[in-house]
């Protein structure tokens, strides 16, 4: 099966697709038009760069959905605005009552889908939990896990007093999961969740990483079931999301920068 199709009338022969292909499976033919190598279809990682880099829209890739390409944004935020967003981001541990608009959640899921993955493997899948009773069961299962672990007594004590030390009262939990044997599951999930976290912050939402749930999901089968993790899939990260109950007026202190210049 052919991998690429080139519109000869549109193509200007600039070779951008050849130069930018990370798998090096596109070459220039004798007629000055790009052609695929014999093994191209099987080796292609579906990154879409060959299509995205063409200024003439002359190339199509049969392993990608042509309708799923978007115009490349040109109106990018100034560096100072982006720096402000990064500095303003806080781990929210106090949420207002009420859920999160589904349109907002769908935007967060979509931006997570667009995040880079190792070799464009795209193995990350998502679970969104909004049901209050299910969230309560998840919270209790996590606390039960911590009862067995030294050093977690503080969390258990305050949880037993009725304080939510696990989900912090967040109305939504987003779970990122991938095949258990996928080596890059944790890294890919962290990148996608960071995309979501930053977009959520720009939308005025509060976000906190669900580290305790992620840990407990790796050791407690009942929690896996409550989360809805499919067999063979592991939770590699998650976010608690909701409307923040507080606003911060300062960026907290951090340890001095540790760096080596070589």
PDB file of C-alpha atoms in Angstrom:
ATOM      1  CA  UNK A   1       0.000   0.000   0.000  1.00  0.00           C
ATOM      2  CA  UNK A   2       1.296   3.463  -0.848  1.00  0.00           C
ATOM      3  CA  UNK A   3       2.208   5.783   1.994  1.00  0.00           C
ATOM      4  CA  UNK A   4       2.318   9.181   0.315  1.00  0.00           C
ATOM      5  CA  UNK A   5       0.446  10.751  -2.550  1.00  0.00           C
ATOM      6  CA  UNK A   6       1.932  13.825  -4.210  1.00  0.00           C
ATOM      7  CA  UNK A   7       0.026  16.342  -6.310  1.00  0.00           C
ATOM      8  CA  UNK A   8       2.531  17.036  -9.084  1.00  0.00           C
ATOM      9  CA  UNK A   9       0.824  20.295 -10.049  1.00  0.00           C
ATOM     10  CA  UNK A  10       1.063  21.681  -6.527  1.00  0.00           C
ATOM     11  CA  UNK A  11       4.492  20.347  -5.531  1.00  0.00           C
ATOM     12  CA  UNK A  12       7.338  22.832  -6.045  1.00  0.00           C
ATOM     13  CA  UNK A  13      10.083  20.252  -5.492  1.00  0.00           C
ATOM     14  CA  UNK A  14      11.587  22.072  -2.486  1.00  0.00           C
ATOM     15  CA  UNK A  15      12.268  18.756  -0.698  1.00  0.00           C
ATOM     16  CA  UNK A  16      11.039  19.990   2.679  1.00  0.00           C
ATOM     17  CA  UNK A  17       9.164  16.752   3.277  1.00  0.00           C
ATOM     18  CA  UNK A  18      12.312  14.757   2.527  1.00  0.00           C
ATOM     19  CA  UNK A  19      14.454  16.779   4.905  1.00  0.00           C
ATOM     20  CA  UNK A  20      11.918  16.836   7.722  1.00  0.00           C
ATOM     21  CA  UNK A  21      10.880  13.167   7.732  1.00  0.00           C
ATOM     22  CA  UNK A  22      12.286  11.750  11.015  1.00  0.00           C
ATOM     23  CA  UNK A  23      12.222   8.171   9.695  1.00  0.00           C
ATOM     24  CA  UNK A  24      14.034   9.136   6.444  1.00  0.00           C
ATOM     25  CA  UNK A  25      11.579   7.187   4.313  1.00  0.00           C
ATOM     26  CA  UNK A  26      10.898   9.920   1.729  1.00  0.00           C
ATOM     27  CA  UNK A  27      13.440  10.722  -0.993  1.00  0.00           C
ATOM     28  CA  UNK A  28      13.477  12.848  -4.113  1.00  0.00           C
ATOM     29  CA  UNK A  29      12.701  10.970  -7.301  1.00  0.00           C
ATOM     30  CA  UNK A  30      14.370  11.466 -10.649  1.00  0.00           C
ATOM     31  CA  UNK A  31      11.478  13.675 -11.740  1.00  0.00           C
ATOM     32  CA  UNK A  32      12.113  16.058  -8.842  1.00  0.00           C
ATOM     33  CA  UNK A  33       9.097  14.929  -6.846  1.00  0.00           C
ATOM     34  CA  UNK A  34       9.198  13.186  -3.462  1.00  0.00           C
ATOM     35  CA  UNK A  35       8.696   9.428  -3.425  1.00  0.00           C
ATOM     36  CA  UNK A  36       8.605   6.887  -0.608  1.00  0.00           C
ATOM     37  CA  UNK A  37      11.178   4.172   0.016  1.00  0.00           C
ATOM     38  CA  UNK A  38      10.075   0.504  -0.276  1.00  0.00           C
ATOM     39  CA  UNK A  39       9.737   0.032   3.486  1.00  0.00           C
ATOM     40  CA  UNK A  40       8.068   3.400   4.092  1.00  0.00           C
ATOM     41  CA  UNK A  41       4.553   2.275   4.977  1.00  0.00           C
ATOM     42  CA  UNK A  42       5.711  -0.092   7.723  1.00  0.00           C
ATOM     43  CA  UNK A  43       8.312   2.292   9.178  1.00  0.00           C
ATOM     44  CA  UNK A  44       6.254   5.495   9.126  1.00  0.00           C
ATOM     45  CA  UNK A  45       5.510   6.722  12.668  1.00  0.00           C
ATOM     46  CA  UNK A  46       2.499   8.781  11.515  1.00  0.00           C
ATOM     47  CA  UNK A  47       3.940  12.035  12.841  1.00  0.00           C
ATOM     48  CA  UNK A  48       2.412  13.939   9.927  1.00  0.00           C
ATOM     49  CA  UNK A  49       5.405  16.217   9.457  1.00  0.00           C
ATOM     50  CA  UNK A  50       5.588  15.460   5.762  1.00  0.00           C
ATOM     51  CA  UNK A  51       2.077  16.853   5.327  1.00  0.00           C
ATOM     52  CA  UNK A  52       2.405  19.672   7.850  1.00  0.00           C
ATOM     53  CA  UNK A  53       5.673  21.063   6.475  1.00  0.00           C
ATOM     54  CA  UNK A  54       4.506  21.358   2.856  1.00  0.00           C
ATOM     55  CA  UNK A  55       3.668  25.003   2.047  1.00  0.00           C
ATOM     56  CA  UNK A  56       1.754  23.964  -1.079  1.00  0.00           C
ATOM     57  CA  UNK A  57      -0.494  21.322   0.531  1.00  0.00           C
ATOM     58  CA  UNK A  58       0.793  18.952  -2.143  1.00  0.00           C
ATOM     59  CA  UNK A  59       1.304  15.791  -0.089  1.00  0.00           C
ATOM     60  CA  UNK A  60      -1.007  13.365   1.687  1.00  0.00           C
ATOM     61  CA  UNK A  61      -0.065  10.517   4.003  1.00  0.00           C
ATOM     62  CA  UNK A  62      -2.354   7.479   3.897  1.00  0.00           C
ATOM     63  CA  UNK A  63      -1.533   6.550   7.513  1.00  0.00           C
ATOM     64  CA  UNK A  64      -2.939   9.822   8.873  1.00  0.00           C
ATOM     65  CA  UNK A  65      -6.440  11.270   8.746  1.00  0.00           C
ATOM     66  CA  UNK A  66      -6.406  14.250   6.441  1.00  0.00           C
ATOM     67  CA  UNK A  67      -9.397  15.759   8.234  1.00  0.00           C
ATOM     68  CA  UNK A  68      -7.536  15.717  11.577  1.00  0.00           C
ATOM     69  CA  UNK A  69      -4.882  18.224  10.489  1.00  0.00           C
ATOM     70  CA  UNK A  70      -5.314  21.747  11.846  1.00  0.00           C
ATOM     71  CA  UNK A  71      -3.968  25.041  10.501  1.00  0.00           C
ATOM     72  CA  UNK A  72      -0.750  25.809  12.366  1.00  0.00           C
ATOM     73  CA  UNK A  73      -1.439  28.642  14.860  1.00  0.00           C
ATOM     74  CA  UNK A  74       0.561  31.776  14.140  1.00  0.00           C
ATOM     75  CA  UNK A  75      -0.804  34.046  16.858  1.00  0.00           C
ATOM     76  CA  UNK A  76       1.445  32.736  19.618  1.00  0.00           C
ATOM     77  CA  UNK A  77       1.681  34.339  23.078  1.00  0.00           C
ATOM     78  CA  UNK A  78       4.630  36.608  23.757  1.00  0.00           C
ATOM     79  CA  UNK A  79       7.377  35.007  25.841  1.00  0.00           C
ATOM     80  CA  UNK A  80       6.513  37.186  28.842  1.00  0.00           C
ATOM     81  CA  UNK A  81       2.868  36.100  28.751  1.00  0.00           C
ATOM     82  CA  UNK A  82       3.847  32.444  28.627  1.00  0.00           C
ATOM     83  CA  UNK A  83       6.333  32.963  31.452  1.00  0.00           C
ATOM     84  CA  UNK A  84       3.563  34.591  33.495  1.00  0.00           C
ATOM     85  CA  UNK A  85       1.342  31.540  32.935  1.00  0.00           C
ATOM     86  CA  UNK A  86       4.091  29.172  34.042  1.00  0.00           C
ATOM     87  CA  UNK A  87       4.820  31.200  37.164  1.00  0.00           C
ATOM     88  CA  UNK A  88       1.131  31.673  38.014  1.00  0.00           C
ATOM     89  CA  UNK A  89       0.393  27.949  37.910  1.00  0.00           C
ATOM     90  CA  UNK A  90      -0.186  26.559  41.380  1.00  0.00           C
ATOM     91  CA  UNK A  91      -1.179  23.158  42.731  1.00  0.00           C
ATOM     92  CA  UNK A  92      -4.750  23.809  43.823  1.00  0.00           C
ATOM     93  CA  UNK A  93      -5.801  22.045  47.012  1.00  0.00           C
ATOM     94  CA  UNK A  94      -8.967  23.997  47.724  1.00  0.00           C
ATOM     95  CA  UNK A  95     -11.828  23.770  45.241  1.00  0.00           C
ATOM     96  CA  UNK A  96     -15.222  25.416  45.084  1.00  0.00           C
ATOM     97  CA  UNK A  97     -18.361  23.328  45.030  1.00  0.00           C
ATOM     98  CA  UNK A  98     -19.717  22.435  41.604  1.00  0.00           C
ATOM     99  CA  UNK A  99     -18.524  20.594  38.538  1.00  0.00           C
ATOM    100  CA  UNK A 100     -16.531  21.593  35.472  1.00  0.00           C
ATOM    101  CA  UNK A 101     -18.175  22.497  32.177  1.00  0.00           C
ATOM    102  CA  UNK A 102     -17.977  19.635  29.693  1.00  0.00           C
ATOM    103  CA  UNK A 103     -16.824  21.919  26.899  1.00  0.00           C
ATOM    104  CA  UNK A 104     -13.832  22.849  29.048  1.00  0.00           C
ATOM    105  CA  UNK A 105     -13.076  19.200  29.813  1.00  0.00           C
ATOM    106  CA  UNK A 106     -13.276  18.283  26.142  1.00  0.00           C
ATOM    107  CA  UNK A 107     -10.800  21.046  25.317  1.00  0.00           C
ATOM    108  CA  UNK A 108      -8.416  19.666  27.925  1.00  0.00           C
ATOM    109  CA  UNK A 109      -8.748  16.137  26.549  1.00  0.00           C
ATOM    110  CA  UNK A 110      -8.197  17.375  23.012  1.00  0.00           C
ATOM    111  CA  UNK A 111      -5.019  19.268  23.929  1.00  0.00           C
ATOM    112  CA  UNK A 112      -3.792  16.146  25.730  1.00  0.00           C
ATOM    113  CA  UNK A 113      -4.407  14.168  22.550  1.00  0.00           C
ATOM    114  CA  UNK A 114      -2.217  16.623  20.648  1.00  0.00           C
ATOM    115  CA  UNK A 115       0.708  16.328  23.080  1.00  0.00           C
ATOM    116  CA  UNK A 116       3.884  14.619  21.809  1.00  0.00           C
ATOM    117  CA  UNK A 117       4.553  10.963  22.592  1.00  0.00           C
ATOM    118  CA  UNK A 118       7.639   8.811  22.125  1.00  0.00           C
ATOM    119  CA  UNK A 119       7.995   7.937  18.423  1.00  0.00           C
ATOM    120  CA  UNK A 120       4.457   9.296  18.046  1.00  0.00           C
ATOM    121  CA  UNK A 121       3.158   6.068  19.586  1.00  0.00           C
ATOM    122  CA  UNK A 122      -0.012   7.759  20.922  1.00  0.00           C
ATOM    123  CA  UNK A 123      -0.646   5.046  23.514  1.00  0.00           C
ATOM    124  CA  UNK A 124      -2.236   7.347  26.104  1.00  0.00           C
ATOM    125  CA  UNK A 125      -5.942   6.897  26.876  1.00  0.00           C
ATOM    126  CA  UNK A 126      -8.159   8.801  29.300  1.00  0.00           C
ATOM    127  CA  UNK A 127     -10.758   8.265  31.979  1.00  0.00           C
ATOM    128  CA  UNK A 128     -12.751  11.236  33.330  1.00  0.00           C
ATOM    129  CA  UNK A 129     -14.460  10.684  36.679  1.00  0.00           C
ATOM    130  CA  UNK A 130     -17.115  13.184  37.797  1.00  0.00           C
ATOM    131  CA  UNK A 131     -19.467  11.032  39.852  1.00  0.00           C
ATOM    132  CA  UNK A 132     -19.250  12.190  43.477  1.00  0.00           C
ATOM    133  CA  UNK A 133     -19.928   8.755  44.955  1.00  0.00           C
ATOM    134  CA  UNK A 134     -17.243   7.144  42.818  1.00  0.00           C
ATOM    135  CA  UNK A 135     -14.770   9.862  43.765  1.00  0.00           C
ATOM    136  CA  UNK A 136     -15.577   9.186  47.431  1.00  0.00           C
ATOM    137  CA  UNK A 137     -14.875   5.463  46.985  1.00  0.00           C
ATOM    138  CA  UNK A 138     -11.597   6.259  45.226  1.00  0.00           C
ATOM    139  CA  UNK A 139     -10.645   8.498  48.132  1.00  0.00           C
ATOM    140  CA  UNK A 140     -11.415   5.822  50.715  1.00  0.00           C
ATOM    141  CA  UNK A 141      -9.525   3.118  48.828  1.00  0.00           C
ATOM    142  CA  UNK A 142      -6.458   5.366  48.669  1.00  0.00           C
ATOM    143  CA  UNK A 143      -6.644   6.028  52.411  1.00  0.00           C
ATOM    144  CA  UNK A 144      -6.955   2.294  53.088  1.00  0.00           C
ATOM    145  CA  UNK A 145      -3.788   1.755  51.035  1.00  0.00           C
ATOM    146  CA  UNK A 146      -1.917   4.326  53.094  1.00  0.00           C
ATOM    147  CA  UNK A 147      -2.890   2.652  56.367  1.00  0.00           C
ATOM    148  CA  UNK A 148      -0.456  -0.113  55.421  1.00  0.00           C
ATOM    149  CA  UNK A 149       2.452   2.181  54.551  1.00  0.00           C
ATOM    150  CA  UNK A 150       4.797   3.741  57.142  1.00  0.00           C
ATOM    151  CA  UNK A 151       5.160   7.485  56.806  1.00  0.00           C
ATOM    152  CA  UNK A 152       1.588   8.080  55.640  1.00  0.00           C
ATOM    153  CA  UNK A 153       0.090   8.402  59.118  1.00  0.00           C
ATOM    154  CA  UNK A 154      -0.439  12.144  58.677  1.00  0.00           C
ATOM    155  CA  UNK A 155      -2.683  11.593  55.639  1.00  0.00           C
ATOM    156  CA  UNK A 156      -4.611   8.825  57.377  1.00  0.00           C
ATOM    157  CA  UNK A 157      -5.128  10.859  60.548  1.00  0.00           C
ATOM    158  CA  UNK A 158      -6.595  13.877  58.766  1.00  0.00           C
ATOM    159  CA  UNK A 159      -8.627  11.711  56.405  1.00  0.00           C
ATOM    160  CA  UNK A 160     -10.194   9.984  59.397  1.00  0.00           C
ATOM    161  CA  UNK A 161     -11.135  13.430  60.716  1.00  0.00           C
ATOM    162  CA  UNK A 162     -13.137  14.026  57.553  1.00  0.00           C
ATOM    163  CA  UNK A 163     -10.588  16.070  55.639  1.00  0.00           C
ATOM    164  CA  UNK A 164     -10.039  15.115  52.008  1.00  0.00           C
ATOM    165  CA  UNK A 165      -6.277  14.595  51.796  1.00  0.00           C
ATOM    166  CA  UNK A 166      -6.486  12.615  48.538  1.00  0.00           C
ATOM    167  CA  UNK A 167      -8.629  14.520  46.025  1.00  0.00           C
ATOM    168  CA  UNK A 168      -8.842  17.760  48.030  1.00  0.00           C
ATOM    169  CA  UNK A 169     -12.513  18.126  47.204  1.00  0.00           C
ATOM    170  CA  UNK A 170     -11.929  18.323  43.447  1.00  0.00           C
ATOM    171  CA  UNK A 171     -15.100  17.578  41.455  1.00  0.00           C
ATOM    172  CA  UNK A 172     -13.247  15.965  38.550  1.00  0.00           C
ATOM    173  CA  UNK A 173     -10.424  13.452  38.258  1.00  0.00           C
ATOM    174  CA  UNK A 174      -8.724  12.911  34.893  1.00  0.00           C
ATOM    175  CA  UNK A 175      -6.758   9.661  34.627  1.00  0.00           C
ATOM    176  CA  UNK A 176      -4.070   9.023  31.999  1.00  0.00           C
ATOM    177  CA  UNK A 177      -3.420   5.351  31.303  1.00  0.00           C
ATOM    178  CA  UNK A 178      -1.393   3.301  28.844  1.00  0.00           C
ATOM    179  CA  UNK A 179      -0.336  -0.320  28.297  1.00  0.00           C
ATOM    180  CA  UNK A 180       1.441  -1.613  31.400  1.00  0.00           C
ATOM    181  CA  UNK A 181       4.422  -2.780  29.352  1.00  0.00           C
ATOM    182  CA  UNK A 182       4.803   0.516  27.456  1.00  0.00           C
ATOM    183  CA  UNK A 183       8.211   1.867  28.487  1.00  0.00           C
ATOM    184  CA  UNK A 184       7.373   5.530  27.891  1.00  0.00           C
ATOM    185  CA  UNK A 185       3.975   5.488  29.599  1.00  0.00           C
ATOM    186  CA  UNK A 186       4.998   7.669  32.514  1.00  0.00           C
ATOM    187  CA  UNK A 187       6.871  10.209  30.420  1.00  0.00           C
ATOM    188  CA  UNK A 188       4.201  10.489  27.732  1.00  0.00           C
ATOM    189  CA  UNK A 189       1.474  10.837  30.354  1.00  0.00           C
ATOM    190  CA  UNK A 190       3.405  13.542  32.194  1.00  0.00           C
ATOM    191  CA  UNK A 191       3.776  15.581  29.009  1.00  0.00           C
ATOM    192  CA  UNK A 192       0.103  15.246  28.074  1.00  0.00           C
ATOM    193  CA  UNK A 193      -1.062  16.049  31.607  1.00  0.00           C
ATOM    194  CA  UNK A 194       1.200  19.104  31.694  1.00  0.00           C
ATOM    195  CA  UNK A 195      -0.395  20.323  28.461  1.00  0.00           C
ATOM    196  CA  UNK A 196      -3.780  19.943  30.152  1.00  0.00           C
ATOM    197  CA  UNK A 197      -2.635  21.566  33.388  1.00  0.00           C
ATOM    198  CA  UNK A 198      -1.339  24.684  31.675  1.00  0.00           C
ATOM    199  CA  UNK A 199      -4.390  25.059  29.457  1.00  0.00           C
ATOM    200  CA  UNK A 200      -6.648  24.562  32.482  1.00  0.00           C
ATOM    201  CA  UNK A 201      -4.750  27.287  34.348  1.00  0.00           C
ATOM    202  CA  UNK A 202      -5.212  29.676  31.429  1.00  0.00           C
ATOM    203  CA  UNK A 203      -8.955  28.890  31.562  1.00  0.00           C
ATOM    204  CA  UNK A 204      -9.169  29.870  35.224  1.00  0.00           C
ATOM    205  CA  UNK A 205      -9.422  26.306  36.514  1.00  0.00           C
ATOM    206  CA  UNK A 206      -7.540  24.905  39.477  1.00  0.00           C
ATOM    207  CA  UNK A 207      -5.435  21.776  39.001  1.00  0.00           C
ATOM    208  CA  UNK A 208      -3.492  19.416  41.232  1.00  0.00           C
ATOM    209  CA  UNK A 209      -1.580  16.288  40.257  1.00  0.00           C
ATOM    210  CA  UNK A 210      -3.183  13.099  41.583  1.00  0.00           C
ATOM    211  CA  UNK A 211       0.033  11.510  42.791  1.00  0.00           C
ATOM    212  CA  UNK A 212      -1.498   9.561  45.662  1.00  0.00           C
ATOM    213  CA  UNK A 213      -4.150   8.052  43.391  1.00  0.00           C
ATOM    214  CA  UNK A 214      -1.499   7.136  40.841  1.00  0.00           C
ATOM    215  CA  UNK A 215       0.564   5.393  43.503  1.00  0.00           C
ATOM    216  CA  UNK A 216      -2.385   3.548  45.029  1.00  0.00           C
ATOM    217  CA  UNK A 217      -3.649   2.419  41.615  1.00  0.00           C
ATOM    218  CA  UNK A 218      -0.386   0.533  41.204  1.00  0.00           C
ATOM    219  CA  UNK A 219      -0.864  -1.554  44.339  1.00  0.00           C
ATOM    220  CA  UNK A 220      -4.615  -1.884  44.943  1.00  0.00           C
ATOM    221  CA  UNK A 221      -6.717  -3.980  42.511  1.00  0.00           C
ATOM    222  CA  UNK A 222      -9.988  -2.645  43.952  1.00  0.00           C
ATOM    223  CA  UNK A 223      -8.896   0.884  43.123  1.00  0.00           C
ATOM    224  CA  UNK A 224      -8.046  -0.137  39.574  1.00  0.00           C
ATOM    225  CA  UNK A 225     -11.570  -1.489  39.259  1.00  0.00           C
ATOM    226  CA  UNK A 226     -13.119   1.664  40.721  1.00  0.00           C
ATOM    227  CA  UNK A 227     -11.121   3.836  38.332  1.00  0.00           C
ATOM    228  CA  UNK A 228     -12.233   1.697  35.397  1.00  0.00           C
ATOM    229  CA  UNK A 229      -8.728   0.787  34.237  1.00  0.00           C
ATOM    230  CA  UNK A 230      -8.887  -1.867  31.496  1.00  0.00           C
ATOM    231  CA  UNK A 231      -6.900  -5.082  31.906  1.00  0.00           C
ATOM    232  CA  UNK A 232      -3.279  -4.624  30.849  1.00  0.00           C
ATOM    233  CA  UNK A 233      -3.412  -0.849  31.356  1.00  0.00           C
ATOM    234  CA  UNK A 234      -1.722   1.125  34.140  1.00  0.00           C
ATOM    235  CA  UNK A 235      -2.507   4.569  35.453  1.00  0.00           C
ATOM    236  CA  UNK A 236       0.557   6.700  34.776  1.00  0.00           C
ATOM    237  CA  UNK A 237      -0.761   9.991  36.116  1.00  0.00           C
ATOM    238  CA  UNK A 238      -3.823  12.077  36.800  1.00  0.00           C
ATOM    239  CA  UNK A 239      -5.153  15.540  37.519  1.00  0.00           C
ATOM    240  CA  UNK A 240      -7.742  16.804  39.991  1.00  0.00           C
ATOM    241  CA  UNK A 241      -9.613  19.706  38.401  1.00  0.00           C
ATOM    242  CA  UNK A 242     -12.188  22.240  39.533  1.00  0.00           C
ATOM    243  CA  UNK A 243     -12.806  25.893  40.212  1.00  0.00           C
ATOM    244  CA  UNK A 244     -10.115  27.161  42.621  1.00  0.00           C
ATOM    245  CA  UNK A 245     -11.356  28.428  45.976  1.00  0.00           C
ATOM    246  CA  UNK A 246      -8.346  30.696  46.556  1.00  0.00           C
ATOM    247  CA  UNK A 247      -6.068  32.991  44.588  1.00  0.00           C
ATOM    248  CA  UNK A 248      -2.363  33.437  45.265  1.00  0.00           C
ATOM    249  CA  UNK A 249      -0.680  36.840  45.429  1.00  0.00           C
ATOM    250  CA  UNK A 250       2.917  35.629  45.374  1.00  0.00           C
ATOM    251  CA  UNK A 251       5.003  33.019  43.579  1.00  0.00           C
ATOM    252  CA  UNK A 252       6.397  30.749  46.337  1.00  0.00           C
ATOM    253  CA  UNK A 253      10.120  30.427  47.013  1.00  0.00           C
ATOM    254  CA  UNK A 254      12.113  27.544  45.570  1.00  0.00           C
ATOM    255  CA  UNK A 255      15.583  26.111  46.166  1.00  0.00           C
ATOM    256  CA  UNK A 256      18.407  27.916  44.351  1.00  0.00           C
ATOM    257  CA  UNK A 257      19.080  26.810  40.775  1.00  0.00           C
ATOM    258  CA  UNK A 258      21.434  23.838  40.487  1.00  0.00           C
ATOM    259  CA  UNK A 259      23.081  23.702  37.070  1.00  0.00           C
ATOM    260  CA  UNK A 260      26.328  22.782  35.351  1.00  0.00           C
ATOM    261  CA  UNK A 261      27.437  24.580  32.190  1.00  0.00           C
ATOM    262  CA  UNK A 262      29.789  22.461  30.103  1.00  0.00           C
TER     263      UNK A 262
END
